[in-house]
Short mmCIF file of C-alpha atoms and ligand atoms in Angstrom, two decimals:
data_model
loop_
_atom_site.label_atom_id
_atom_site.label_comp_id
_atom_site.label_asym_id
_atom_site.label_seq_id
_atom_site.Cartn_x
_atom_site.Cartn_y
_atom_site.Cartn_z
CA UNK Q 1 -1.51 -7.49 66.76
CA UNK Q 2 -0.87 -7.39 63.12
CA UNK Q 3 1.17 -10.09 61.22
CA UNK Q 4 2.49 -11.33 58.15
CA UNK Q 5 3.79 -15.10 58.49
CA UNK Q 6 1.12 -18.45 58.83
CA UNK Q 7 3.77 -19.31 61.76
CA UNK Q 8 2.05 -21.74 64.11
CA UNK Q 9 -0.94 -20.14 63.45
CA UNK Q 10 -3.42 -22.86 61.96
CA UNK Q 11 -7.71 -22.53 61.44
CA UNK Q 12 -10.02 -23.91 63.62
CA UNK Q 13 -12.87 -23.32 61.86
CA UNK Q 14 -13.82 -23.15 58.33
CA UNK Q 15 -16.93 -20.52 57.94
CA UNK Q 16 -19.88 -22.96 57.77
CA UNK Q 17 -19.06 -24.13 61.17
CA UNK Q 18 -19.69 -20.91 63.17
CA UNK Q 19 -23.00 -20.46 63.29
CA UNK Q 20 -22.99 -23.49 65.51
CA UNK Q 21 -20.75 -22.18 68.10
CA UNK Q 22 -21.56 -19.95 71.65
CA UNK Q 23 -20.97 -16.64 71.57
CA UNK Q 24 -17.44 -15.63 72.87
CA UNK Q 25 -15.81 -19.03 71.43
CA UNK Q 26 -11.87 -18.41 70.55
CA UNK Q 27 -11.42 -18.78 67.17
CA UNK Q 28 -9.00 -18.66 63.82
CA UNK Q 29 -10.72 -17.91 60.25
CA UNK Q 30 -8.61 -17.55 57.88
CA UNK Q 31 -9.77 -16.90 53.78
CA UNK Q 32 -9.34 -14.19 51.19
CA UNK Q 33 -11.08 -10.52 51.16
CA UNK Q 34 -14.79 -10.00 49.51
CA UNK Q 35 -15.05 -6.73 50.86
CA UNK Q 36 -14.31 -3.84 52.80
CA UNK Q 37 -16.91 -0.98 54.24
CA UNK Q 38 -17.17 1.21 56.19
CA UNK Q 39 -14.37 3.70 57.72
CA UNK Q 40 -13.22 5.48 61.15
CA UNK Q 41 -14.97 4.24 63.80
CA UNK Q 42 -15.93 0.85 62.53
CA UNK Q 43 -15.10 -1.26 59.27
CA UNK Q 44 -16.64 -4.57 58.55
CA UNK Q 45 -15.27 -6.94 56.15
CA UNK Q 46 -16.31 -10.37 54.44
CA UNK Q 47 -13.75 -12.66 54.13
CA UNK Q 48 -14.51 -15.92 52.31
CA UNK Q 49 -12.84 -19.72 52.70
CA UNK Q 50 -13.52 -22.36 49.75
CA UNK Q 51 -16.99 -23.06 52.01
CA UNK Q 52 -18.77 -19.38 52.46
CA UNK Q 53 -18.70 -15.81 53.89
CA UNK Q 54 -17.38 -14.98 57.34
CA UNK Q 55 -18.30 -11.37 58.47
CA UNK Q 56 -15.49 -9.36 60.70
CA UNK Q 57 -16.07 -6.48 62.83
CA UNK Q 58 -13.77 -3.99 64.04
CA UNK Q 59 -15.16 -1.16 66.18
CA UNK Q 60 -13.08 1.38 68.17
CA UNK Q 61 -12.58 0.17 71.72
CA UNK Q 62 -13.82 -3.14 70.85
CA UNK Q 63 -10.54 -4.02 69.19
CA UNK Q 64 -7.07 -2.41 68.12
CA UNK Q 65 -6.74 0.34 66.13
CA UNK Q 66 -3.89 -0.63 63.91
CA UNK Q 67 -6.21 -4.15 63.36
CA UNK Q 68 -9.48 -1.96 62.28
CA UNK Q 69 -7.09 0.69 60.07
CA UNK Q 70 -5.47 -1.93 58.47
CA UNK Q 71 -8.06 -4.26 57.73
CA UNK Q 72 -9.85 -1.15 55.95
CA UNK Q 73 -7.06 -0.78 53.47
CA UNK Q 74 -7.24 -4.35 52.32
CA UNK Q 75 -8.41 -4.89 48.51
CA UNK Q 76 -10.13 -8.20 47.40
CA UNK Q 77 -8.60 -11.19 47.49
CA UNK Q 78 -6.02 -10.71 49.79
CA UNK Q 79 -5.07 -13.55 51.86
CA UNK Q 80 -5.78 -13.09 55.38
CA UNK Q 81 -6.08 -15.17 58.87
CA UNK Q 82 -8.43 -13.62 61.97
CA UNK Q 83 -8.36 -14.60 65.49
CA UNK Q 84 -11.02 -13.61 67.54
CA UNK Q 85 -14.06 -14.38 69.44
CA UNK Q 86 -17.30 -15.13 67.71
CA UNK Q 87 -20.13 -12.76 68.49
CA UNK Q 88 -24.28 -13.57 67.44
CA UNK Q 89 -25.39 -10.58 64.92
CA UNK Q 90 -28.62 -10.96 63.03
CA UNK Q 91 -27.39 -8.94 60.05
CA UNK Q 92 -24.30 -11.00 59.40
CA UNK Q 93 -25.01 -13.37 56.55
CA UNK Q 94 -24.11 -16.36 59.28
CA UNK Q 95 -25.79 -14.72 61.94
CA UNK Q 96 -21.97 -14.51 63.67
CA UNK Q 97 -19.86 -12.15 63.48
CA UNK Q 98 -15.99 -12.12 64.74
CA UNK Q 99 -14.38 -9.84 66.46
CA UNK Q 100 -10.90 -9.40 66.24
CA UNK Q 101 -8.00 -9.75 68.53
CA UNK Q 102 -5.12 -10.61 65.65
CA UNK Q 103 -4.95 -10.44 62.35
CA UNK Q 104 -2.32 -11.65 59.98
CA UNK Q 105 -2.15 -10.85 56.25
CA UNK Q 106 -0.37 -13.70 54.54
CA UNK Q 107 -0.91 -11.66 51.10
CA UNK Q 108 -1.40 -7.93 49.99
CA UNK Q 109 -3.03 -7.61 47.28
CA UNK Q 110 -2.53 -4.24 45.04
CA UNK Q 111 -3.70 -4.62 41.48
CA UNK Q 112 -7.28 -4.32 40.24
CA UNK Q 113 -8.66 -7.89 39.47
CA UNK Q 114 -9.44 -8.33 35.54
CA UNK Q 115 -12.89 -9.08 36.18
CA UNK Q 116 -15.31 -8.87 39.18
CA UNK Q 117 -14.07 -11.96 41.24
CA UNK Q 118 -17.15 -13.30 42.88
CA UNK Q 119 -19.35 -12.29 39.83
CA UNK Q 120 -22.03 -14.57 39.06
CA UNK Q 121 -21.36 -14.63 35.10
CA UNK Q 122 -18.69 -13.22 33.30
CA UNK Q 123 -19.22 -13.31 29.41
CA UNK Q 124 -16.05 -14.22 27.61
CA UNK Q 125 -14.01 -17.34 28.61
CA UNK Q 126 -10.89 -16.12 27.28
CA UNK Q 127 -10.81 -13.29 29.49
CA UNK Q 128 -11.71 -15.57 32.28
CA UNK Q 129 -9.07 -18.39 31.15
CA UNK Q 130 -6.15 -16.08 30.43
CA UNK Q 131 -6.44 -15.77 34.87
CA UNK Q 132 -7.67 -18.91 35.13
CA UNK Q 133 -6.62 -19.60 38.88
CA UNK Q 134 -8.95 -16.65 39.77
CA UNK Q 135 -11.74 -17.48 37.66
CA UNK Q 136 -11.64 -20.79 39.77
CA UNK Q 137 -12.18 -18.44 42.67
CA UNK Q 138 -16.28 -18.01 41.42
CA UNK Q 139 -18.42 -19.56 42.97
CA UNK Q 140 -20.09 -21.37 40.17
CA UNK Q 141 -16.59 -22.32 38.97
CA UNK Q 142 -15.60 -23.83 42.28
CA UNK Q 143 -18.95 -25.92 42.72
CA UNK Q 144 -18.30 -27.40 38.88
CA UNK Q 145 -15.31 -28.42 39.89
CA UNK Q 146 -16.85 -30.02 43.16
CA UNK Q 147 -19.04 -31.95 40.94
CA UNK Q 148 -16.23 -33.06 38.50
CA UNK Q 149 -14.46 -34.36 41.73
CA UNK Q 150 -18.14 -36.17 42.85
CA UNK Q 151 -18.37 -37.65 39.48
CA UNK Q 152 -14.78 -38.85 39.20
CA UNK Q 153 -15.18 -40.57 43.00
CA UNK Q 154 -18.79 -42.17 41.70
CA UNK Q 155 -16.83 -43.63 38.37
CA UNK Q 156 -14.36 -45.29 40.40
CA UNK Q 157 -16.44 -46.78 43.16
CA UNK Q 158 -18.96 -48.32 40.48
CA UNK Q 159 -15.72 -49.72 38.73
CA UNK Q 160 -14.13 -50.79 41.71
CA UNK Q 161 -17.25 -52.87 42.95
CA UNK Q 162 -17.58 -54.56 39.43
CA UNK Q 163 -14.25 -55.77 39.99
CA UNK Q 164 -12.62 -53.43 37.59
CA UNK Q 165 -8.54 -52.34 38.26
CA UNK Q 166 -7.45 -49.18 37.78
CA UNK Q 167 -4.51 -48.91 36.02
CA UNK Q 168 -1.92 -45.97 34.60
CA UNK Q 169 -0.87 -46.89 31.28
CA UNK Q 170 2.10 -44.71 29.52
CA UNK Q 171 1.40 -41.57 28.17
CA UNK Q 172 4.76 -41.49 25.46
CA UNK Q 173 4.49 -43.85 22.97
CA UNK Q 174 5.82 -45.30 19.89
CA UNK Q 175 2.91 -46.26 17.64
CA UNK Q 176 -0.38 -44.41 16.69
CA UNK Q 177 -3.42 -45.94 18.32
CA UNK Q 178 -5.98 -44.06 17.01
CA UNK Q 179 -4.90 -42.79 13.32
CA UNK Q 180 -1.74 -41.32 12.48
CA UNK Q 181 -3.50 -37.91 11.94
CA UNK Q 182 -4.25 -36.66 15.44
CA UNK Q 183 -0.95 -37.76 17.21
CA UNK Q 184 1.23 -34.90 18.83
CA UNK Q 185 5.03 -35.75 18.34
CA UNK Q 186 7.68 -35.19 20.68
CA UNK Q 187 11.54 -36.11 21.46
CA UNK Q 188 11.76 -39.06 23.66
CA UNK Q 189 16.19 -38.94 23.96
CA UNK Q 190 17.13 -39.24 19.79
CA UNK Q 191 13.95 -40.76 18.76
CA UNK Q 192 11.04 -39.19 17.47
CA UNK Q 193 7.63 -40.67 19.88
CA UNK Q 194 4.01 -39.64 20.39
CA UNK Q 195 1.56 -38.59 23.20
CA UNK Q 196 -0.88 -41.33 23.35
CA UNK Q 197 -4.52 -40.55 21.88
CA UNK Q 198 -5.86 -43.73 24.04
CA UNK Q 199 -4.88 -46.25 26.33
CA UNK Q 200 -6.50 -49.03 23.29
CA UNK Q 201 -3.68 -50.79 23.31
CA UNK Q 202 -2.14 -51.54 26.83
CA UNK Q 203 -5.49 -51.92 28.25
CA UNK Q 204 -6.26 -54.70 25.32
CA UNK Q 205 -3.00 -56.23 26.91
CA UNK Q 206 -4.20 -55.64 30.38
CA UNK Q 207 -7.05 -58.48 29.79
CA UNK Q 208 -4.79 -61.47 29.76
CA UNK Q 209 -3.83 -60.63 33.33
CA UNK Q 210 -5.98 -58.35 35.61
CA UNK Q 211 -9.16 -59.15 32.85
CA UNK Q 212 -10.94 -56.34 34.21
CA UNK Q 213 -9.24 -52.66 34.06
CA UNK Q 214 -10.31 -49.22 33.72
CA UNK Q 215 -8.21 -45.57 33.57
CA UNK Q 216 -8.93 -42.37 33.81
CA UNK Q 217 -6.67 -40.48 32.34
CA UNK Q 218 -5.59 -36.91 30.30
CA UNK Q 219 -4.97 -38.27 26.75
CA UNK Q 220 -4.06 -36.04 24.09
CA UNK Q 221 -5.32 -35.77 20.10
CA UNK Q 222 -3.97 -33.18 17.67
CA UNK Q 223 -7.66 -32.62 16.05
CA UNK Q 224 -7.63 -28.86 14.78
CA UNK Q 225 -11.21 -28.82 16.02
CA UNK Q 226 -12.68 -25.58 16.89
CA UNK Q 227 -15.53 -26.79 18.77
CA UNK Q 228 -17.58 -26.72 22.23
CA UNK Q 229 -16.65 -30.42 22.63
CA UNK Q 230 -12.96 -30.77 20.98
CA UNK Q 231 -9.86 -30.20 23.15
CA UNK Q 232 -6.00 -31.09 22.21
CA UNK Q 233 -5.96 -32.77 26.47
CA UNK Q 234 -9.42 -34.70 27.20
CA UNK Q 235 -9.98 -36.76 29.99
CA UNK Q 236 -11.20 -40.51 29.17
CA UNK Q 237 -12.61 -42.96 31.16
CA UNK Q 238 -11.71 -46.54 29.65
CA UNK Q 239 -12.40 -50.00 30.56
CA UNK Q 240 -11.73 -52.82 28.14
CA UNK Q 241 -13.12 -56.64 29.82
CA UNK Q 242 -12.04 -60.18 29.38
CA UNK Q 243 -14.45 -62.55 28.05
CA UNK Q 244 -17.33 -60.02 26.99
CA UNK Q 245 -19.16 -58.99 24.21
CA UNK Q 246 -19.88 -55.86 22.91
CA UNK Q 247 -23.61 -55.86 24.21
CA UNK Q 248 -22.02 -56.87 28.19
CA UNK Q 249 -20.04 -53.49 27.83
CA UNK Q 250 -22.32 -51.79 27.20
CA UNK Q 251 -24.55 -52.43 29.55
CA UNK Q 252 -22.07 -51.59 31.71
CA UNK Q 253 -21.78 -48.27 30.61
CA UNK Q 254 -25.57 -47.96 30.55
CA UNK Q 255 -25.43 -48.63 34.36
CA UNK Q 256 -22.45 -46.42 35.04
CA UNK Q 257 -24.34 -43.71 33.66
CA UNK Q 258 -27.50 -43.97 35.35
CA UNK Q 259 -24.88 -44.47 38.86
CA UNK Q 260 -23.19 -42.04 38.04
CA UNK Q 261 -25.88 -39.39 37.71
CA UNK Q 262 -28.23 -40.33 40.81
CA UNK Q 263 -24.65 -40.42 42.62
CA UNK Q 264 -23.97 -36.78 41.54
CA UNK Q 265 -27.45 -35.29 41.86
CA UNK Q 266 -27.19 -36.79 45.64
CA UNK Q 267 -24.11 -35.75 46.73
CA UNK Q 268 -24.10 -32.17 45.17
CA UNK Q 269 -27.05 -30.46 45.81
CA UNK Q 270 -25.57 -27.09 46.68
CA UNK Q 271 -23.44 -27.38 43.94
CA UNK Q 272 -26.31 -28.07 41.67
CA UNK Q 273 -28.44 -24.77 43.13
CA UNK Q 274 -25.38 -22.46 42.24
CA UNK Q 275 -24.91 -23.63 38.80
CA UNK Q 276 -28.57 -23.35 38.44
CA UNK Q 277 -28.64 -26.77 37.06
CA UNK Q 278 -30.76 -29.58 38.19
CA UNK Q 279 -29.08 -32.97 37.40
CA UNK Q 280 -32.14 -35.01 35.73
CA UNK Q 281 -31.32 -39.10 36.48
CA UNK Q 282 -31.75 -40.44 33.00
CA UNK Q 283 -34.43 -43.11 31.70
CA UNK Q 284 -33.04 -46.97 31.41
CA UNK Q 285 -32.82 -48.83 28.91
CA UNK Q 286 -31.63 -46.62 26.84
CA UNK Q 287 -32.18 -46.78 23.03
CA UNK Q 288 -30.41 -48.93 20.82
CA UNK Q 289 -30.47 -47.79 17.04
CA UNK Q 290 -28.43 -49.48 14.45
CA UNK Q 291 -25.84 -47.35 12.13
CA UNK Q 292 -28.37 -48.85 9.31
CA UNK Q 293 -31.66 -47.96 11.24
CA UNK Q 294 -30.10 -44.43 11.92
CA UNK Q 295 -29.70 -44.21 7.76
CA UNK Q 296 -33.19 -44.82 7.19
CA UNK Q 297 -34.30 -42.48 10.08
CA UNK Q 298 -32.63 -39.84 8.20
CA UNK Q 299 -33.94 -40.72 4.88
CA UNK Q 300 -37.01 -40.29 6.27
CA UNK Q 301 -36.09 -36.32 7.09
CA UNK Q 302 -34.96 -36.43 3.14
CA UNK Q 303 -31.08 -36.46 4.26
CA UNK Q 304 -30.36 -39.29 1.83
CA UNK Q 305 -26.38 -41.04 2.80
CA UNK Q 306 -24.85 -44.55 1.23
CA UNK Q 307 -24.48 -47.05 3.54
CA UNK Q 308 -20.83 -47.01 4.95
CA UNK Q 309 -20.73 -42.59 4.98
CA UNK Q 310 -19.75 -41.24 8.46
CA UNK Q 311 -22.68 -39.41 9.72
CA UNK Q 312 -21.40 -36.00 10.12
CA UNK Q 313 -22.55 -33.25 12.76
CA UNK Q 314 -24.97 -32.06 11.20
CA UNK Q 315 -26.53 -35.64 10.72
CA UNK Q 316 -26.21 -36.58 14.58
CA UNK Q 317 -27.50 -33.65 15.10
CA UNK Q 318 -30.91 -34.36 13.22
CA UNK Q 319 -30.53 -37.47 14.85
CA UNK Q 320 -30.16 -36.05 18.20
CA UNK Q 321 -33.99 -34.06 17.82
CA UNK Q 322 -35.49 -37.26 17.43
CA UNK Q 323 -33.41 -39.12 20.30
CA UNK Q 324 -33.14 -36.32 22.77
CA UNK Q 325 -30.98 -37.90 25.79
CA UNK Q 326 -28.97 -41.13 26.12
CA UNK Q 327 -28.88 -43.54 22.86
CA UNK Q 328 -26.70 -46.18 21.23
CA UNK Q 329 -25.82 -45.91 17.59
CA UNK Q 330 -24.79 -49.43 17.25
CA UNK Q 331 -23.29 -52.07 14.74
CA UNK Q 332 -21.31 -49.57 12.46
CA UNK Q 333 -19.81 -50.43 9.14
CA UNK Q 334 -16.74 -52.08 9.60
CA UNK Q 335 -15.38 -49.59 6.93
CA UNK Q 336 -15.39 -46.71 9.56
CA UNK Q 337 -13.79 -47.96 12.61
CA UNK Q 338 -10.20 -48.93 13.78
CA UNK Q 339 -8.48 -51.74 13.40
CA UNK Q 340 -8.78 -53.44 16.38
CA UNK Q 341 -12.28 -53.54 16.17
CA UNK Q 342 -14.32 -57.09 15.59
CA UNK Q 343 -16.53 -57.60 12.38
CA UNK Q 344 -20.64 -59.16 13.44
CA UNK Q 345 -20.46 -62.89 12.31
CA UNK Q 346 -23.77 -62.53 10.30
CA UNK Q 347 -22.74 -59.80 8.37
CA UNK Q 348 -18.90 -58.92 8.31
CA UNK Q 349 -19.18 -55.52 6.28
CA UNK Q 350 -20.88 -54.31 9.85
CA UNK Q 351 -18.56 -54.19 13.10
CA UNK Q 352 -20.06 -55.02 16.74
CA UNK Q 353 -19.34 -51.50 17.75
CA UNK Q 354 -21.10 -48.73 19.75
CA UNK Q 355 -21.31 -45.09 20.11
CA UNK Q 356 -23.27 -43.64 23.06
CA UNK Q 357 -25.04 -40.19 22.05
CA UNK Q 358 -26.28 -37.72 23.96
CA UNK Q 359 -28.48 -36.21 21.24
CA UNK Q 360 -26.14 -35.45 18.99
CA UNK Q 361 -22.76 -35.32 21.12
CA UNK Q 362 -21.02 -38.45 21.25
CA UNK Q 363 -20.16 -39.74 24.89
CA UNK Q 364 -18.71 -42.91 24.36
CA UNK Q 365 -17.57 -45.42 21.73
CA UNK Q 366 -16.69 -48.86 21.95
CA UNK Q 367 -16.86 -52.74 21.02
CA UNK Q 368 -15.68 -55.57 20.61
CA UNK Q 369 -12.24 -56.61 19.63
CA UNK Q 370 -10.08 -58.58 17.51
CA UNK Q 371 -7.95 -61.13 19.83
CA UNK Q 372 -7.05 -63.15 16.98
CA UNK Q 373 -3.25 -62.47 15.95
CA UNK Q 374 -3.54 -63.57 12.54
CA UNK Q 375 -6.86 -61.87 12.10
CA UNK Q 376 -5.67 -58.65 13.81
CA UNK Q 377 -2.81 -58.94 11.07
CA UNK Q 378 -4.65 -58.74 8.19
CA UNK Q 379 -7.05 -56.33 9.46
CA UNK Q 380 -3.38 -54.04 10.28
CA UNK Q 381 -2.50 -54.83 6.41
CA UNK Q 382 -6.22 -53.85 5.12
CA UNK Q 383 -5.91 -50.58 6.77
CA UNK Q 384 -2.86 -49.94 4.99
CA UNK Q 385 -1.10 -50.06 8.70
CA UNK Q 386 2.54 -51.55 8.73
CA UNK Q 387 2.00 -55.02 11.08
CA UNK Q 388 5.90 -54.37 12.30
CA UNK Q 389 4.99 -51.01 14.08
CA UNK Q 390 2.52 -53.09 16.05
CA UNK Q 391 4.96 -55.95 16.86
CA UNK Q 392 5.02 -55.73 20.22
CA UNK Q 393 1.19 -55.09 20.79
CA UNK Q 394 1.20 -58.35 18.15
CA UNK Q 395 3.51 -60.19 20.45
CA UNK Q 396 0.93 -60.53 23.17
CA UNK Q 397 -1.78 -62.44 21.76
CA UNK Q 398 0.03 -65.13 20.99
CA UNK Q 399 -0.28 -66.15 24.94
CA UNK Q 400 -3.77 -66.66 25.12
CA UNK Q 401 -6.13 -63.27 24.59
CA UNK Q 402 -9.11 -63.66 25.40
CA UNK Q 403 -12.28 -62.37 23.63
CA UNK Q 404 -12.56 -59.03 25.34
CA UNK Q 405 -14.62 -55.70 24.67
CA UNK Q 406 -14.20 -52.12 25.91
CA UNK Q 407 -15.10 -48.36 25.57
CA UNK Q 408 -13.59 -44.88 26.27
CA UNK Q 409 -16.07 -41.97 27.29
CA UNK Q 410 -15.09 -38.43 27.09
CA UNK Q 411 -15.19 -37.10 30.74
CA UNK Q 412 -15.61 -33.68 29.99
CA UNK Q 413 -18.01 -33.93 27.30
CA UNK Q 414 -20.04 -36.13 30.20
CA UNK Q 415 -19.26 -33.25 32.71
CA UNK Q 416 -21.41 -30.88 30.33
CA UNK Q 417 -24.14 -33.29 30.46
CA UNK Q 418 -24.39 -33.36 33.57
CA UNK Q 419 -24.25 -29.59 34.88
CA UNK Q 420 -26.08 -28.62 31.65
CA UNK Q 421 -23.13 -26.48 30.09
CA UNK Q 422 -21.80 -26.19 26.88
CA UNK Q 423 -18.57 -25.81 26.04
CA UNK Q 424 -16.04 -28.12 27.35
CA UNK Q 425 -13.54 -25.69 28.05
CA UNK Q 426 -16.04 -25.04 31.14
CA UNK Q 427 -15.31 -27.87 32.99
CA UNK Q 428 -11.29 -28.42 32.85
CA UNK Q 429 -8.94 -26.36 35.04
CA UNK Q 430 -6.37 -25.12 32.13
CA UNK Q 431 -8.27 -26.05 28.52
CA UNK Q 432 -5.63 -27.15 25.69
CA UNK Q 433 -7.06 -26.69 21.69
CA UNK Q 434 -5.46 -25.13 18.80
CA UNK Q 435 -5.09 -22.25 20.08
CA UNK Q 436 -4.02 -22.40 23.69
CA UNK Q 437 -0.94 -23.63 25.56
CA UNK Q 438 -1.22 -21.22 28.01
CA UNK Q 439 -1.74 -21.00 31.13
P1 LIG H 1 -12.83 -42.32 20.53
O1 LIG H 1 -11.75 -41.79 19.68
O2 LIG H 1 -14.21 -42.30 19.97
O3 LIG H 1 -12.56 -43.84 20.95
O4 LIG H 1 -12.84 -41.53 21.91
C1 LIG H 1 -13.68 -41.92 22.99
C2 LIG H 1 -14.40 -40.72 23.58
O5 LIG H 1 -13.44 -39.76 24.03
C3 LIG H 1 -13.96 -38.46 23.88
N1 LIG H 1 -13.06 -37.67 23.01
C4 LIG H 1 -12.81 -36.35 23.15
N2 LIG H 1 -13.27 -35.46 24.04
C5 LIG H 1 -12.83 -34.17 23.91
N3 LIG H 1 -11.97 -33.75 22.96
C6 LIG H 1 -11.47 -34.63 22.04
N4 LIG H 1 -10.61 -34.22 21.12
C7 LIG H 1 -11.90 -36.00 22.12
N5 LIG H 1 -11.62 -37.11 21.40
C8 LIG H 1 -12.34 -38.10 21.97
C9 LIG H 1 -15.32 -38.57 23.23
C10 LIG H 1 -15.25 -39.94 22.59
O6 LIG H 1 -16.52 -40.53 22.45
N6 LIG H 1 -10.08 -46.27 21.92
C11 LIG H 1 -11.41 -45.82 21.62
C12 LIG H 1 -12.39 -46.21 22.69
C13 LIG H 1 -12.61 -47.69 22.81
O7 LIG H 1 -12.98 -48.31 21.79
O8 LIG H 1 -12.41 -48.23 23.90
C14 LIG H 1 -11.39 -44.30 21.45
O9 LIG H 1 -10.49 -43.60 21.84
O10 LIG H 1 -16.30 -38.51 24.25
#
């Protein structure tokens, strides 16, 4: 019998559990086309579900006709169920094999993929993003996205046992958080608004109440970076804590790393042998360098910068040779970081501030902030920022902030750390930069 509709129709078993079964055991498969060979007398076919190969057999007298003539006219990747009974066959890649008595074919498929669908590697990611949704289909793309989903559940059980709420904080808003430059507009009713570059704000507010949260969230910077690490949509993991320093935080990230990355390696070995990646579970502590320690390292390599100069790419990345894995670059000049960040009492031209480096990408950054209103006032005025646009952020610590410290990590950029991939674009479904909105 040959259909077309799911109906009541539902799978028993997902591929990976037949080999366990007797022979002769009634079952439903259901999964998309790999391939078809074979012709008259008996076709075989390997039909796949998000877990593995199934193998299907359809011989002359063992089964219908119109089942075995049909199947052998089916192109990759259409969407097909099988009922049958399971049958032992050495050659099968599951040692089973099933042998028809239904067959329903949800989906038909008639054009000629773009690229080989279950190919190991396919060069260019445009091709593969422009079809993204069958790109995901690969094997290798499927078990990075396992992982992501591994790593995401790791983050928010470490958070949630150091007592750390998760919160959604609003995506359209009204004042720059990060710098003017890289905010995205938009129409919110009659009045011009923004997408939010970080949740800095709200989660500052957050710490008079909850005094430990964390999001993870898709936040959104208008950089026109062409990069392996830049994208217009990133994914950050934040956490901003009452009543600690710069130094508690990041310990705390120090520890959510190592977590994260023994949780990972555990609990995705397969994924890990089909990316041909072994996760390595890095070295604590890691190394703490100072922004002024980091300037002499470098005049040492005869790259000679003034104290308070940004240390461009090319800088980190001579950096990055002689820390290879996890480092701090702490206690920046006050000169280069946001306004909500706190000065060091010893020395106030320096800020207690952090960025976490993996050679020469950056992770992470953080510190500690301002919680005094006044203070926070005339840091908004030194900045050249207008203290009115910040009113309501302004209003709140007037009710008791308390001295509180956070950080934002790049989840993508820590996604190519950990599967030992490049480019960014790699590990999110549908990739925004400069030049892609689509699909
Ligand atoms: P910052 O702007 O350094 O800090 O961002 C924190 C981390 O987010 C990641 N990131 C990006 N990843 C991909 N594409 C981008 N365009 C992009 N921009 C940033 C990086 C970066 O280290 N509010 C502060 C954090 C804090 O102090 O709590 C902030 O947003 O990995």
């Amino acid at each position: 019998m040959i259909g077309t509709e799911l109906g009541d129709l539902r799978r028993t078993h997902y591929s990976t559990e037949l080999n366990s079964l007797n022979e002769g055991t009634d079952v439903t498969v259901m999964g998309w086309v790999v391939t078809v060979r074979g012709h008259g007398n008996i076709v075989f076919a390997t039909i796949r579900d998000k877990l593995g190969n199934i193998q299907v057999i359809t011989k002359s007298g063992e089964c219908e006709d119109d089942i075995r003539e049909k199947l052998s006219h089916l192109k990759e990747h259409s969407s097909i169920a099988v009922v049958g009974k399971t049958r032992k066959n050495e050659k099968s890649p599951t040692g089973i094999e099933i042998v028809p008595s239904e067959m329903r074919v949800f989906s038909e498929v008639e054009k000629i993929p773009p690229f080989e669908p279950y190919a190991k590697t396919v060069k260019n990611i445009d091709t593969r993003l422009e079809v993204r949704a069958i790109d995901l289909r690969r094997n290798v793309l499927q078990k990075i996205f396992l992982a992501r989903s591994v790593t995401l559940r790791a983050l928010r059980d470490y958070l949630g046992k150091e007592d750390f709420v998760e919160v959604n904080t609003p995506k359209m808003i009204a004042t720059a958080t990060e710098g003017g430059a890289a905010l995205f507009p938009i129409f919110y009713y009659n009045k011009e608004a923004f997408l939010a570059q970080s949740p800095q704000l709200y989660k500052e507010q957050m710490t008079i109440g909850l005094e430990r949260v964390f999001e993870i969230s898709s936040f959104y910077r208008a950089e026109k970076s062409h990069t392996g690490r830049h994208l217009s949509e990133f994914t950050s993991v934040d956490i901003e804590a009452a009543m600690m320093d710069y130094t508690d935080v990041m310990d705390v990230l120090e520890s959510i790393v190592v977590d994260v990355f023994k949780n990972t390696a555990e609990n995705s070995k397969t994924e890990q042998k089909e990316i041909g990646h072994e996760i390595r579970i890095p070295d604590s502590p890691f190394e703490r360098v100072s922004y002024t320690q980091a300037l002499d390292e470098l005049g040492k390599m005869d790259i000679k910068l003034e104290f308070g100069e940004d240390l461009q790419d090319s800088h980190l990345r001579s950096l990055g040779e002689k820390h290879p894995g996890f480092f701090f670059l702490t206690d920046w000049p006050m000169k280069l970081k946001p306004f909500y960040i706190h000065e060091k009492d010893d020395d106030p031209t320096l800020s207690r501030s952090f960025d976490l480096q993996y050679g020469y990408l950056e992770l992470s950054s953080g510190g500690r902030r301002l919680h005094d209103p006044e203070q926070l006032k005339s840091r908004l005025k030194e900045q050249n920022l207008d203290p009115t646009s910040f009113e309501e952020h302004l209003k709140t610590f007037g009710w008791g902030m308390p001295p509180h410290s956070g950080w934002g990590m790049g989840l993508d950029r820590l996604m190519t750390v950990l599967i030992g991939i490049d480019n960014v674009r790699e590990v999110v479904l549908y990739p925004r930069d400069p030049d892609r909105l689509k699909p």
